[in-house]
CSV table of C-alpha atoms in Angstrom, one decimal:
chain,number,residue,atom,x,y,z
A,244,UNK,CA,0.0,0.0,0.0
A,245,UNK,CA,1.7,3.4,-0.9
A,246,UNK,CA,0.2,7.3,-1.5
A,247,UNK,CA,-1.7,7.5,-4.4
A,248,UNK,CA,-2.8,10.8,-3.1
A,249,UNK,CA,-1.1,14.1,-2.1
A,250,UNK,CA,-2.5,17.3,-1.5
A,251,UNK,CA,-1.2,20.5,0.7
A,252,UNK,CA,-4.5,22.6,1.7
A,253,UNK,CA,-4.4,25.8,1.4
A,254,UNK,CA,-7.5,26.3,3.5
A,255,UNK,CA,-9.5,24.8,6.0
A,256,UNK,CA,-12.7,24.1,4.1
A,257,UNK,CA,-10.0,22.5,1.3
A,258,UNK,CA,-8.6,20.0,4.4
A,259,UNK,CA,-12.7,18.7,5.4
A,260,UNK,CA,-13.6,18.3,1.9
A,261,UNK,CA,-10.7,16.2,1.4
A,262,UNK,CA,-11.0,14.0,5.3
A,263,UNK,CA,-14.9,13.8,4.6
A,264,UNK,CA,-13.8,11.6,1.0
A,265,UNK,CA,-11.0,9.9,3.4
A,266,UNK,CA,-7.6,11.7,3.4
A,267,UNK,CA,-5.8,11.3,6.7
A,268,UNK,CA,-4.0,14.8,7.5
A,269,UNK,CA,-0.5,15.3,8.6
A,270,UNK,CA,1.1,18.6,10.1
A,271,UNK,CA,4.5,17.8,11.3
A,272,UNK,CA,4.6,14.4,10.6
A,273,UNK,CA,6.2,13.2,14.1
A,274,UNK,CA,4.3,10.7,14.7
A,275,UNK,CA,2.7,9.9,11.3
A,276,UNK,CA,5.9,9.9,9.3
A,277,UNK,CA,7.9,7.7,12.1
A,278,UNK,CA,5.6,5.4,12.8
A,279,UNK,CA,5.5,4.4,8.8
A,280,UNK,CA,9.5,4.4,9.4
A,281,UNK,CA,9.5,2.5,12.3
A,282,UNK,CA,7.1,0.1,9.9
A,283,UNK,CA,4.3,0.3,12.9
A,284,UNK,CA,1.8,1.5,10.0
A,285,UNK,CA,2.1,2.4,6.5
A,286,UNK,CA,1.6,5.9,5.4
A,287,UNK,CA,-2.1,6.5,4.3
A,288,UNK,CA,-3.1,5.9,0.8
A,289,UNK,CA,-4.1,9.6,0.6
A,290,UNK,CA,-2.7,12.3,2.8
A,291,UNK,CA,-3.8,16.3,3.1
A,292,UNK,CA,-1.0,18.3,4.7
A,293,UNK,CA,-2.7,20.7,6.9
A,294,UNK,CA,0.6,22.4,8.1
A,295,UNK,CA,0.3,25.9,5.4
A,296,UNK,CA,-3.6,26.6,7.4
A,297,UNK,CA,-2.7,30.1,9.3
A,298,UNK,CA,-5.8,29.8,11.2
A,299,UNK,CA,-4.7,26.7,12.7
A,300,UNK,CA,-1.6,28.7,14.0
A,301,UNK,CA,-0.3,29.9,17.5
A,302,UNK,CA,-1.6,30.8,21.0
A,303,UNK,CA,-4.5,33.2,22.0
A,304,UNK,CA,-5.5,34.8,24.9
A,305,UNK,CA,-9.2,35.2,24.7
A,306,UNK,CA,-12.2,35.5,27.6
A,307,UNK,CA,-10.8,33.6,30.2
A,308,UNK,CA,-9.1,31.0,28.4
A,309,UNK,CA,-6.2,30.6,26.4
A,310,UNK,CA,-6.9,28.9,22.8
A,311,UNK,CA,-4.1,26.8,21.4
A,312,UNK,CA,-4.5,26.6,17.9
A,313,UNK,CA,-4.0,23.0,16.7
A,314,UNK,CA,-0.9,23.7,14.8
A,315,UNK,CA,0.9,25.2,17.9
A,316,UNK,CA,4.3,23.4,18.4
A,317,UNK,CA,5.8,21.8,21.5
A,318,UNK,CA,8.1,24.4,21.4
A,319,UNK,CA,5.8,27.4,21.1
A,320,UNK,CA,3.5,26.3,24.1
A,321,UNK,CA,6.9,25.0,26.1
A,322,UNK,CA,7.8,28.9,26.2
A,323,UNK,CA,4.8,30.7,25.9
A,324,UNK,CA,4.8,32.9,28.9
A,325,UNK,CA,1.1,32.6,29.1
A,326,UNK,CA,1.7,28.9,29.4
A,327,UNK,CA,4.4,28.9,31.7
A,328,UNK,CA,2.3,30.6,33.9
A,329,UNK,CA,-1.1,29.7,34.0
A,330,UNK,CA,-0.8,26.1,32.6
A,331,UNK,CA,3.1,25.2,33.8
A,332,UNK,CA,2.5,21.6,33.7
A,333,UNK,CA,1.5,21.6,30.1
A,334,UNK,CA,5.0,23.8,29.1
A,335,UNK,CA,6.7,20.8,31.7
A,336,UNK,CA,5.5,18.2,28.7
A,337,UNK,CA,5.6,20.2,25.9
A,338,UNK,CA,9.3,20.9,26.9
A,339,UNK,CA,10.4,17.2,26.5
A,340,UNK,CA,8.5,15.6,23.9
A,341,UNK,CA,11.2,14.1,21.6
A,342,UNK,CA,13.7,16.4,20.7
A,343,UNK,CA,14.7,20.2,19.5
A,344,UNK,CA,13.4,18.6,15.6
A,345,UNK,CA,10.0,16.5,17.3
A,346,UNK,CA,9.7,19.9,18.7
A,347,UNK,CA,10.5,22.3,16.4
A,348,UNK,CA,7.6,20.6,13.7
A,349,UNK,CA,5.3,18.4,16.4
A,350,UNK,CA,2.1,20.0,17.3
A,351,UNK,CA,-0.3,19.5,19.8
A,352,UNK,CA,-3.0,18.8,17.4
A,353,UNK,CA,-1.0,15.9,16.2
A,354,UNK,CA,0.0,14.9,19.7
A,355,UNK,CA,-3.7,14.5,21.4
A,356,UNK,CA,-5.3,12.6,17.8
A,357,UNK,CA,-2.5,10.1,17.6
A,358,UNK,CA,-3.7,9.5,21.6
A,359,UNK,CA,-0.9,7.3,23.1
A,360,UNK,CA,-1.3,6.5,26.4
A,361,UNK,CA,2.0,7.8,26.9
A,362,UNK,CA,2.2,11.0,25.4
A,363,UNK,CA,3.2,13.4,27.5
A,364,UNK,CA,0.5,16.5,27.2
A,365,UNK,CA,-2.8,14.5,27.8
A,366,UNK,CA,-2.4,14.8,31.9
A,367,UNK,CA,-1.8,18.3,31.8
A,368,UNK,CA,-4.9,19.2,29.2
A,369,UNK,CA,-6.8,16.5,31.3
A,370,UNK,CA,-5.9,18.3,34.4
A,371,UNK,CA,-6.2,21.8,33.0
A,372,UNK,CA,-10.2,20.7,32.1
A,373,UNK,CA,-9.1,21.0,28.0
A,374,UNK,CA,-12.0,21.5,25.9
A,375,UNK,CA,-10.9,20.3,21.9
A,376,UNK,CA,-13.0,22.0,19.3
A,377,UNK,CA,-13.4,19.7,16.1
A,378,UNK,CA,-14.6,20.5,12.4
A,379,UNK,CA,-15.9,18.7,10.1
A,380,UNK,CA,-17.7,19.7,6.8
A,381,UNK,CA,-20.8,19.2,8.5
A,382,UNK,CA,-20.0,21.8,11.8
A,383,UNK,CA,-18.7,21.9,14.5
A,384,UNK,CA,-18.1,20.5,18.2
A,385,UNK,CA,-16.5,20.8,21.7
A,386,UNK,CA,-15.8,17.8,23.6
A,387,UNK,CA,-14.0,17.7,26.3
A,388,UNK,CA,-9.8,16.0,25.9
A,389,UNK,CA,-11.0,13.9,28.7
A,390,UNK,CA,-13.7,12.6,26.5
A,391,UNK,CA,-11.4,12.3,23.3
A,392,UNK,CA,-9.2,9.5,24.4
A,393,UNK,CA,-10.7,5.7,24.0
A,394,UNK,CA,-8.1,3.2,23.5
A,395,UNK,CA,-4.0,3.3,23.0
A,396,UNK,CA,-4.1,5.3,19.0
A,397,UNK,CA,-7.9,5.7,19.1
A,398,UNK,CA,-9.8,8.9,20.0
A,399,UNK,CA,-13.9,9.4,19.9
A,400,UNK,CA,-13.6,12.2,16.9
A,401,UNK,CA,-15.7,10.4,13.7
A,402,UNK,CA,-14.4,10.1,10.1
A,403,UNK,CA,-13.7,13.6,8.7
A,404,UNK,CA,-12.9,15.6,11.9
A,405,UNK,CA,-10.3,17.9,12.3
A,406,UNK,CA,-9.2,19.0,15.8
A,407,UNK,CA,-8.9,23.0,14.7
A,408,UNK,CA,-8.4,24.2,18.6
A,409,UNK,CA,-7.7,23.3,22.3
A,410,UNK,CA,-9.5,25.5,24.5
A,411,UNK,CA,-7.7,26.0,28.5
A,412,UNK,CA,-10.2,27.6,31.0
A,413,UNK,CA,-8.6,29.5,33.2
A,414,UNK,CA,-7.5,27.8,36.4
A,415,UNK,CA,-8.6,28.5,40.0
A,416,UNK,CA,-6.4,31.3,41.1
A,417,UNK,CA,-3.2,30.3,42.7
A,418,UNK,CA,-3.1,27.0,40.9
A,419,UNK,CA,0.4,25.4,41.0
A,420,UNK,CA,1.0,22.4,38.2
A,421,UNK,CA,3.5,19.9,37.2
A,422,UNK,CA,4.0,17.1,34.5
A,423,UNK,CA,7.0,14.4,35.5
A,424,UNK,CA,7.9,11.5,33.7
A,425,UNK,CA,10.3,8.5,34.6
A,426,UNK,CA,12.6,8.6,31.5
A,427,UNK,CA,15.4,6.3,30.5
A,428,UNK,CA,17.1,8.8,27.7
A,429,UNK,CA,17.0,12.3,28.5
A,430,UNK,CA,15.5,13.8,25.4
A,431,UNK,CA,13.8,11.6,22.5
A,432,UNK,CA,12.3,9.7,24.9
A,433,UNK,CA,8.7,7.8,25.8
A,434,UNK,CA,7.3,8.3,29.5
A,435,UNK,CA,8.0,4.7,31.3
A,436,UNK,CA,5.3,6.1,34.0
A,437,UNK,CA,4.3,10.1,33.9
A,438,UNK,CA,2.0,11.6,36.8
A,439,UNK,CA,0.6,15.4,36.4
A,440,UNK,CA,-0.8,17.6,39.4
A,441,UNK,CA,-2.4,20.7,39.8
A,442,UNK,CA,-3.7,22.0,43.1
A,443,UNK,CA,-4.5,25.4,44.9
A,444,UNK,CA,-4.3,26.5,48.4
A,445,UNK,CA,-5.5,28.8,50.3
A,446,UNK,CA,-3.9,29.3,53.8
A,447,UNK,CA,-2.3,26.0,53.7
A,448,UNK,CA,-5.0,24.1,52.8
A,449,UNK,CA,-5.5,22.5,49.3
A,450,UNK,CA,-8.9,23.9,47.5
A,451,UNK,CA,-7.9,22.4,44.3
A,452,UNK,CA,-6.2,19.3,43.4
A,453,UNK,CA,-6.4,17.3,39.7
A,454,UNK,CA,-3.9,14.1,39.4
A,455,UNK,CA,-3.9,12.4,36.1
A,456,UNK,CA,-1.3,9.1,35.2
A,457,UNK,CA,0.4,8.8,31.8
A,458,UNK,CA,1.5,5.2,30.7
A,459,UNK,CA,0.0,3.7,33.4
A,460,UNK,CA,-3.8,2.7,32.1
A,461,UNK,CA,-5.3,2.4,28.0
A,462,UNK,CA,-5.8,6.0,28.3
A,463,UNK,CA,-4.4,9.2,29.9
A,464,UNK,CA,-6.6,9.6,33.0
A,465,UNK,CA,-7.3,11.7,36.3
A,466,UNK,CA,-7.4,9.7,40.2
A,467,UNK,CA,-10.4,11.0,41.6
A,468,UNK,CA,-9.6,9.0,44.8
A,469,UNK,CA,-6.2,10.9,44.9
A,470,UNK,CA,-7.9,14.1,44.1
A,471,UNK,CA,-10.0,13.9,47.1
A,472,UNK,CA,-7.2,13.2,49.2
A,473,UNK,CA,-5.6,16.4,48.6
A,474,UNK,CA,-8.5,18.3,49.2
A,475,UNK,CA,-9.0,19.5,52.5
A,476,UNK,CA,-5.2,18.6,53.4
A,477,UNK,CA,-2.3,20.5,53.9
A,478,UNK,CA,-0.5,19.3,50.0
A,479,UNK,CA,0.9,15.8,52.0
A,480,UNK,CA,1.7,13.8,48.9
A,481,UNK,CA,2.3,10.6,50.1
A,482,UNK,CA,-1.3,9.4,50.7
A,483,UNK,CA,-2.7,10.9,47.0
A,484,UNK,CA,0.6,9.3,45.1
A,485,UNK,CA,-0.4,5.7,47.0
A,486,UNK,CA,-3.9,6.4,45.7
A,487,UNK,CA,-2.5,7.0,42.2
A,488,UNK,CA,-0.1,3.8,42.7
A,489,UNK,CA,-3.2,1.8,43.4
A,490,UNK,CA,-5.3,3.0,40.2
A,491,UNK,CA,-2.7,2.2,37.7
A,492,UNK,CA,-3.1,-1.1,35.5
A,493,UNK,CA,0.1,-0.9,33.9
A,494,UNK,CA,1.4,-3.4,31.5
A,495,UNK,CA,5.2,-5.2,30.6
A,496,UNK,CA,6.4,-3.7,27.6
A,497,UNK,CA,10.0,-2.7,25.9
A,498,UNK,CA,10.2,-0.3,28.1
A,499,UNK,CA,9.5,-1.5,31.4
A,500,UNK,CA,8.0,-4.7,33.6
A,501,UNK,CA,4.1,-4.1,35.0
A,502,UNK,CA,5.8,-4.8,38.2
A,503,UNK,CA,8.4,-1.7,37.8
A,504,UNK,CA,5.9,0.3,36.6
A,505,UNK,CA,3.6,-0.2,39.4
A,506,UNK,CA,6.8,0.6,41.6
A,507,UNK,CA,7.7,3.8,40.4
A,508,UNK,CA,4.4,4.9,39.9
A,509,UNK,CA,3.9,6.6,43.5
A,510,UNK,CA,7.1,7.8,43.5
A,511,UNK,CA,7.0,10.0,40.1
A,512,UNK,CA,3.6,11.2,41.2
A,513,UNK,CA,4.7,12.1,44.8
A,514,UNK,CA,6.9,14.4,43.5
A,515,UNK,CA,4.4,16.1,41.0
A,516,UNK,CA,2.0,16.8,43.6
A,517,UNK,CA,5.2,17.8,46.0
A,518,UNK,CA,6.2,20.5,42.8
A,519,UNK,CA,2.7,21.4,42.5
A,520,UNK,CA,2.7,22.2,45.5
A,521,UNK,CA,5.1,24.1,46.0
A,522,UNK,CA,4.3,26.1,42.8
A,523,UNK,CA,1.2,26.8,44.2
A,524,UNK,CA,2.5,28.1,46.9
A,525,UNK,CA,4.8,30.4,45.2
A,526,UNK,CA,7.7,28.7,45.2
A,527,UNK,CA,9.9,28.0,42.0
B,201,UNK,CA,2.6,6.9,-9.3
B,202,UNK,CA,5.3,10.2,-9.2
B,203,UNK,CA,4.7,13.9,-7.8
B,204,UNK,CA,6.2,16.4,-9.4
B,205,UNK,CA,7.5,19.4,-7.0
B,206,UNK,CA,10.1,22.0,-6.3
B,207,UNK,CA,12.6,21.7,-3.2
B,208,UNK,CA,15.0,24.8,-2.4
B,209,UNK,CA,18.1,23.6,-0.6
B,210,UNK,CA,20.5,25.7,0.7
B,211,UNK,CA,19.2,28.0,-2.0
B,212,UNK,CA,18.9,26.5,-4.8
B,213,UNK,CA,15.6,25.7,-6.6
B,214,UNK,CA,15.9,21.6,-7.7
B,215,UNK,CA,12.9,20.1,-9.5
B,216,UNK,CA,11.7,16.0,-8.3
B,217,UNK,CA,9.6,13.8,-9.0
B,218,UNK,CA,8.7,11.4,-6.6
B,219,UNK,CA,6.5,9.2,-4.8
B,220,UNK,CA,4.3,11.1,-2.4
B,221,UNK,CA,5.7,9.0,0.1
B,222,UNK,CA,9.4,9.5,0.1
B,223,UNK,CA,11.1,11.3,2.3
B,224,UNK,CA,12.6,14.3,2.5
B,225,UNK,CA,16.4,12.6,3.2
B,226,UNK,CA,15.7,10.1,0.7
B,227,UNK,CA,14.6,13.0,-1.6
B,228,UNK,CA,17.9,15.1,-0.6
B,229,UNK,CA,20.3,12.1,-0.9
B,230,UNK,CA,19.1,9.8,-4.1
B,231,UNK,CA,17.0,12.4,-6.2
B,232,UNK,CA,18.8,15.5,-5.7
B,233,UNK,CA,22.1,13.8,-4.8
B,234,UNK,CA,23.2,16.1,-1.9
B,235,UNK,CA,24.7,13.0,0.3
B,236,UNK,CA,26.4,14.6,3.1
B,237,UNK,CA,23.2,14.2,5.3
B,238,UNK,CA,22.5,10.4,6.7
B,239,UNK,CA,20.8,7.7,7.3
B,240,UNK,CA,21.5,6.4,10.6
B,241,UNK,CA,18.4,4.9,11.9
B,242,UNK,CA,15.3,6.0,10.0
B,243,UNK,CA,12.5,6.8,12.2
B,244,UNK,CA,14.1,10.1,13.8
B,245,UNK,CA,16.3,8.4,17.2
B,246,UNK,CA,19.5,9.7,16.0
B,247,UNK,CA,19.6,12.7,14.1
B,248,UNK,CA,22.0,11.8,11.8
B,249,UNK,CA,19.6,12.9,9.0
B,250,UNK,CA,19.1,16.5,10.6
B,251,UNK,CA,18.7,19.4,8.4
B,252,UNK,CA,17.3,22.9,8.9
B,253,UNK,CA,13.6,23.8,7.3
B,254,UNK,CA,13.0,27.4,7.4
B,255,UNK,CA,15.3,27.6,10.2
B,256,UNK,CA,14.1,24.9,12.3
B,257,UNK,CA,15.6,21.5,12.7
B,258,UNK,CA,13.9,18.3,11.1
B,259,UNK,CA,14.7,14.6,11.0
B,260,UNK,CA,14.3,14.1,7.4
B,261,UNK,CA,14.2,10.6,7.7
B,262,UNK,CA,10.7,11.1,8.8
B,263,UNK,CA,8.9,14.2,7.0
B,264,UNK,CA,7.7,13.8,3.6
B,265,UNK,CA,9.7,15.4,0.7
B,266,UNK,CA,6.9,17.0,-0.8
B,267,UNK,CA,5.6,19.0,2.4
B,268,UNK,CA,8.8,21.2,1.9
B,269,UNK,CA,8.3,22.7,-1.1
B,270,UNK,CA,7.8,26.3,-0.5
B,271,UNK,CA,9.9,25.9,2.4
B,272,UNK,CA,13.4,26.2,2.4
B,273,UNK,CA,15.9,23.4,3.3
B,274,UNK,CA,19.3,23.9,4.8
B,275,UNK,CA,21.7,20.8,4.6
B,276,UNK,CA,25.4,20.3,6.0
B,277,UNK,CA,26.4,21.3,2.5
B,278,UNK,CA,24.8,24.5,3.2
B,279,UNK,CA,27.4,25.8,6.0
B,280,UNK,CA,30.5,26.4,4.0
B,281,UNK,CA,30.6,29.2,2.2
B,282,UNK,CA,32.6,29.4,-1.3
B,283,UNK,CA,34.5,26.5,0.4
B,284,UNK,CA,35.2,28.2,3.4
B,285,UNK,CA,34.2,26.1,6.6
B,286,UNK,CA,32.0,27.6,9.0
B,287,UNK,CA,33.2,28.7,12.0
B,288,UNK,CA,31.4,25.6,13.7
B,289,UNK,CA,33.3,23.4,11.7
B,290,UNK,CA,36.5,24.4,12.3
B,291,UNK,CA,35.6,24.0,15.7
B,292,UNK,CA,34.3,20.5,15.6
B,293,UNK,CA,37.5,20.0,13.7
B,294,UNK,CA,39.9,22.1,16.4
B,295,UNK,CA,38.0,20.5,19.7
B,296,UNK,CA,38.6,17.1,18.5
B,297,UNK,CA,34.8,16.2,17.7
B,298,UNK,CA,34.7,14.4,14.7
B,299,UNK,CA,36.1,10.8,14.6
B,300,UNK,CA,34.3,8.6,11.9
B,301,UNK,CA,32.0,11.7,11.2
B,302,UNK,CA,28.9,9.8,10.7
B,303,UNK,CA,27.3,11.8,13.5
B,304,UNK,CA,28.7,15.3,12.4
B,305,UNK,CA,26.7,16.6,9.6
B,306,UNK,CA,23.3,16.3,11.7
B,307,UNK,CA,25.3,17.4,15.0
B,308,UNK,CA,26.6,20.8,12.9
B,309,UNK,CA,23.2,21.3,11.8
B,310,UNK,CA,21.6,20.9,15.0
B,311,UNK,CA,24.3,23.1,16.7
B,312,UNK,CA,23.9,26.0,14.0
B,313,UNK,CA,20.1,26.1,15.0
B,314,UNK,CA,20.5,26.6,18.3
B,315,UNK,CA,23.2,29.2,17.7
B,316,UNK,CA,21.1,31.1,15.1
B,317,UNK,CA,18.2,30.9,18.2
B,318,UNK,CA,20.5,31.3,21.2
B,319,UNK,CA,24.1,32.8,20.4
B,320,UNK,CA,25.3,31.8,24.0
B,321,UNK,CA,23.8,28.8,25.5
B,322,UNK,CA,24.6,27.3,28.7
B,323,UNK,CA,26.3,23.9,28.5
B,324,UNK,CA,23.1,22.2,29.8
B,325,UNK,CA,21.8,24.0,26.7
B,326,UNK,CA,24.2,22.9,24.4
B,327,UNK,CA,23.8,19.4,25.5
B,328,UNK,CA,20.1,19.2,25.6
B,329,UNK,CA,19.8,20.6,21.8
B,330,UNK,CA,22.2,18.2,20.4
B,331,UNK,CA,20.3,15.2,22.7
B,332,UNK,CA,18.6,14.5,19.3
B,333,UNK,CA,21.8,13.7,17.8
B,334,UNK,CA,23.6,10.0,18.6
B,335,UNK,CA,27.3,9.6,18.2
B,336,UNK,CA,28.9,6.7,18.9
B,337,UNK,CA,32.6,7.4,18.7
B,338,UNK,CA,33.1,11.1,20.7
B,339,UNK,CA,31.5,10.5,24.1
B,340,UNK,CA,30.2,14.3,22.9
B,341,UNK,CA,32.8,15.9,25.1
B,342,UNK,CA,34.4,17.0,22.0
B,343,UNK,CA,31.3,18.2,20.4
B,344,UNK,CA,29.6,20.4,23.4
B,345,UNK,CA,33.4,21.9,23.3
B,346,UNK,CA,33.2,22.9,19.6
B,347,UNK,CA,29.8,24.8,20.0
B,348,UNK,CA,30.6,26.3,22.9
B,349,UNK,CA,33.9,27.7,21.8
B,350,UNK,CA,32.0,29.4,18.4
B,351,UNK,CA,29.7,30.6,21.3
B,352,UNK,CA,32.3,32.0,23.3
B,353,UNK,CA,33.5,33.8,19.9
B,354,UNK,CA,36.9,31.6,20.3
């Protein structure tokens, strides 16, 4: 099976036409491209490059909520002040997805669709409450990141949808984040386990709290049971990270043993809630 | 069934025609015949196919040919000028990293974009930008020496 079709849009409308008759898009090609490399699946038969669509473009600050277009790079949202900021755990991910290159060309459009259960910004968007805004030549809708993920490389968007946007509401004030992963390889590297946390406080007390594990489960997802353990306390991790431990189903793979996995799981996410934390709390 | 496009490298316009699926190192290397960019592993580990795309770095080995046209493509080939070596690679010459040079064109490529974007990184810099890029005979000491010499203005 090779390409027997090509196109680069040159607008958006151009791109749904050509996913409603079946094209499969590509932006920057860093997971598409290298997957057909790595021989994990051949390149589709016909392709629509939707990297040249300006509208798809950059970061916007917009009635309480910051709008990441879907073409926004790792390494735009990594330094985006507004992201470093407000959504720190999501620049903590952003910042070490593959390398300078996966960065330089990898977008989180790409990144959420091709929904591994081990890429590194679903527990921040998941944390952050993402909505994803998806055309289609027939409209439009907004579901929820939580709601996009259903199974390792499947999401719940139907033939001929584009994710065009990620919306992030803004955050409880005070609201300290992290994203940690338990790497092997410093850069151009896949999370063995990744935990994300994102509390508030307000005289010491936690308000707040969202927990999400990476690479631990068939999708990205939150611990409610380590959630509510941070709220009401004083931002103890231990007890929330052996909550987190305990909702993991991991599996042996390349990269790691079930049994390590399950190890190292309330470790890495003890010390996201710790930086959370202390984020929160003003501390750098 | 064959594409035919335009790819500017290192500023030169060079007409192809390929399958849709090829990428843009094969493109660079057996169409156009520019062969100082490799292939080490092909599916992006160890940069050995880097090369510069309006600027930014790209595995080559893993983006499609024909989503570069309009764009323009900066190889290894692309850092001499009228035969003169870069500053850069003197350096890697000088600081003693380049052994088998399998590793160096990507490594030079990936340095001279994080030069062009940060003129004096910090070794942790240095070493984090060229993370993309394997080599198996330096240790990297050498390298990270190179680039921060030229950074240093040495």
């Amino acid at each position: 099976m090779s390409v027997q079709s090509f196109t680069i849009a040159s607008s958006l409308a151009e791109a749904l036409a050509a996913l409603a008759v079946g094209a499969r898009p590509v932006a920057g090609g860093t997971d598409l491209v290298v997957g057909a490399r790595q021989g994990k699946a051949p390149l589709p038969e016909s392709i629509v490059a939707i990297d040249r669509l300006e509208e798809l473009r950059g970061l916007r600050e917009a009635s309480g909520r910051l709008e990441l277009g879907a073409l926004a790079t790792h390494a735009e949202i990594a330094s985006s002040p507004a992201v470093l900021e407000w959504f720190t755990a999501l620049s903590d991910a952003s910042a070490i997805v593959g390398s300078h290159a996966t960065r330089a060309h990898g977008t989180i459009g790409g990144n959420v669709m091709n929904a591994s259960p081990a890429m590194e910004t679903g527990g921040p968007l998941i944390c952050f409450g993402a909505m994803a805004v998806l055309r289609s030549a027939s409209g439009e809708r907004t579901v929820p990141v939580e709601e996009l993920f259903a199974s390792p490389g499947r999401t719940t968007a139907g033939p001929g949808e584009l994710l065009v946007r990620i919306d992030l509401p803004q955050q409880p004030p005070g609201t300290g984040s992290c994203y940690l992963r338990l790497e092997y390889r410093r850069q151009m590297e896949i999370a063995v386990v990744g935990a994300t946390a994102a509390v508030a406080l307000e005289d010491g007390v936690v308000t707040h709290a969202r927990v999400a594990i990476t690479a631990l489960a068939p999708t990205i997802r939150r611990v409610p049971a380590a959630e509510a353990a941070l709220v009401g306390s004083d931002g103890n991790a231990q007890a929330a990270a052996d909550l987190a431990a305990e909702a993991a189903t991991p599996i042996s793979d390349v990269r790691a043993s079930e049994r390590y996995r399950r190890s190292m799981t309330a470790v890495i996410a003890r010390r996201a809630i710790e930086s959370a934390v202390a984020r929160a709390g003003g501390a750098s | 069934m064959k594409v035919s496009a335009m790819l500017s490298v290192n500023g030169v316009a060079y007409p192809v025609d390929i399958d849709p699926g090829t990428s843009l190192l094969d493109a660079i290397r057996d169409t156009i015949g520019l062969t100082g960019s490799k292939e080490g592993c092909d599916d992006s580990e160890c940069g050995a196919c880097m090369m510069l795309l309006d600027g930014k770095p790209v595995n080559a080995c893993s983006y499609l040919a024909l989503q570069a046209e309009g764009r323009e493509v900066t190889t290894v080939e692309g850092l001499a000028t009228d035969g003169e070596l870069a500053p850069l690679q003197q350096a890697f010459l000088t600081s003693g990293g380049v052994q088998c040079g399998f590793c160096t064109p990507g490594m030079l490529v990936s340095a001279t974009a994080l030069l062009a974007a940060k003129p004096e990184p910090s070794e942790d810099e240095v070493r984090i930008a060229l993370a993309g890029n394997l080599c198996r005979c330096t240790g990297y000491d050498g390298i990270v020496k190179a680039v921060l010499a030229v950074a240093r203005g040495a």
